[in-house]
Tab-separated table of C-alpha atoms in Angstrom:
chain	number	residue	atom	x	y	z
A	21	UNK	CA	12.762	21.210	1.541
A	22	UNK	CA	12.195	19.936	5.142
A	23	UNK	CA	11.829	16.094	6.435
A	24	UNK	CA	8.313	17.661	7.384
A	25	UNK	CA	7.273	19.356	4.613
A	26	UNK	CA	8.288	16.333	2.479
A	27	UNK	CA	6.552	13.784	4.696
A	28	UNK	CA	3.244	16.193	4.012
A	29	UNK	CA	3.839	16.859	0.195
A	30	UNK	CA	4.354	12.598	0.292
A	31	UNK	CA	0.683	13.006	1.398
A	32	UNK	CA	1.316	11.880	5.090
A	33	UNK	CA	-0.712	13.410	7.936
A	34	UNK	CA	0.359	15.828	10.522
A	35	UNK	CA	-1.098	12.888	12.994
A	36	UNK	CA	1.415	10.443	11.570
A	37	UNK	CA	4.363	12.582	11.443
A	38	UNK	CA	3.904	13.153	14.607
A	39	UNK	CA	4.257	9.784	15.588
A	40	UNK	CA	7.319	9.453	12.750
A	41	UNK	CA	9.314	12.247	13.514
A	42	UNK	CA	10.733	10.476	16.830
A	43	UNK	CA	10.717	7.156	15.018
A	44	UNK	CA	12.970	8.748	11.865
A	45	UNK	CA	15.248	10.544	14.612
A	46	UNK	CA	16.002	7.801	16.399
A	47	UNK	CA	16.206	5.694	13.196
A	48	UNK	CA	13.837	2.539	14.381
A	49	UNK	CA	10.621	2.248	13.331
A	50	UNK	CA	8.439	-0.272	15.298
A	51	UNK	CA	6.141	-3.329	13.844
A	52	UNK	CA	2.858	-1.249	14.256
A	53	UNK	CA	4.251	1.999	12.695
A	54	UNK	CA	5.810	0.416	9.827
A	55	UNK	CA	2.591	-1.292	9.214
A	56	UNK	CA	0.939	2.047	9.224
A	57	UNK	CA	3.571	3.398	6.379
A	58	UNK	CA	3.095	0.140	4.822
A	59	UNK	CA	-0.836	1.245	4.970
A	60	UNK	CA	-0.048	5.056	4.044
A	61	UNK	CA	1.954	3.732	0.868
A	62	UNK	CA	-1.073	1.239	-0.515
A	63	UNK	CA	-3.144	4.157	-0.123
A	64	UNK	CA	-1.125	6.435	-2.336
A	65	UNK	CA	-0.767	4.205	-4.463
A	66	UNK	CA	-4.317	3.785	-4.817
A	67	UNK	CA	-4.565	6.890	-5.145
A	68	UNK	CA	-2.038	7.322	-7.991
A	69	UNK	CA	-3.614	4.329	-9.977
A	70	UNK	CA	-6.987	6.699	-9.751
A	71	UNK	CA	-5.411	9.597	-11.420
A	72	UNK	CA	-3.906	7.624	-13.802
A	73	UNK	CA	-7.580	6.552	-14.931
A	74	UNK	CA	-8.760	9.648	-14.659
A	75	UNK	CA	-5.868	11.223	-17.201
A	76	UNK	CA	-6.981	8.624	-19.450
A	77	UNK	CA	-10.507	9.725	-19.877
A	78	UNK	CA	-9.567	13.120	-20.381
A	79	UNK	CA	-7.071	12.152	-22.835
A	80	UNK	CA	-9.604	10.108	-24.634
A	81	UNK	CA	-11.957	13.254	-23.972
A	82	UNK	CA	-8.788	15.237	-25.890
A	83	UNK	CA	-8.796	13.001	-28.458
A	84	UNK	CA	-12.941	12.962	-29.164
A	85	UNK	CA	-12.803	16.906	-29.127
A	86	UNK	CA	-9.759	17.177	-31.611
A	87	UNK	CA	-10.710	14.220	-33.920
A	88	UNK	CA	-14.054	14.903	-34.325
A	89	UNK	CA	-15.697	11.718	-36.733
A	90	UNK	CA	-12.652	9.587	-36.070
A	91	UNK	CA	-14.417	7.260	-34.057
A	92	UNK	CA	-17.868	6.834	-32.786
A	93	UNK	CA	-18.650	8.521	-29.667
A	94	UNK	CA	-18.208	5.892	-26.499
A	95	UNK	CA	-20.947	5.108	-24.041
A	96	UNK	CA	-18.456	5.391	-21.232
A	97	UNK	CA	-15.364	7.147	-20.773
A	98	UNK	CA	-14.151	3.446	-19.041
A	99	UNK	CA	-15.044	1.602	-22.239
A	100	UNK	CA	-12.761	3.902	-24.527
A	101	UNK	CA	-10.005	3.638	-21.910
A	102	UNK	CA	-9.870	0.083	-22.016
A	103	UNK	CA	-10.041	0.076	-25.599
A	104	UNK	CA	-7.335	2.610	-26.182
A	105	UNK	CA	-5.390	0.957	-23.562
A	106	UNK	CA	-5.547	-2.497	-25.280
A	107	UNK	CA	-4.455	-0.382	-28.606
A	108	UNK	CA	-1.372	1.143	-27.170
């Protein structure tokens, strides 16, 4: 797989690698575009801790529709997360 391709599947826009491509050729990266990486990685990161919650409630969603009568049903999805996440 290609720098590019990689840069996009990283989830990087074509606008930024734009900018990066020169920057990773000539292997300096300068205070304001590091700061926008910097920015790009929080966001993914973000983004990852999001998923993560959301593969909880469907686990817990899993778990209600295999287990029927094992536990009360929850109000919210987030409740049972936290609760099954303070169980683990």
């Amino acid at each position: 797989m290609g720098i590019i391709q990689q840069l996009y599947t990283a989830g990087l826009g074509s606008r930024l690698i734009a900018v990066l491509r020169p920057a990773i050729d000539a292997r300096h990266v300068d205070p304001e575009l590091l700061q926008r990486l910097l920015d790009e990685r929080s966001r993914i990161k973000a983004k990852v801790a999001e998923l993560q919650d959301a593969g909880r409630r469907l686990d817990m969603l899993i778990n209600l529709a295999t287990h029927p009568g094992k536990e009360s049903c929850p109000t919210s999805l987030d409740h049972a997360v936290t609760r099954e996440s303070a169980s683990a």
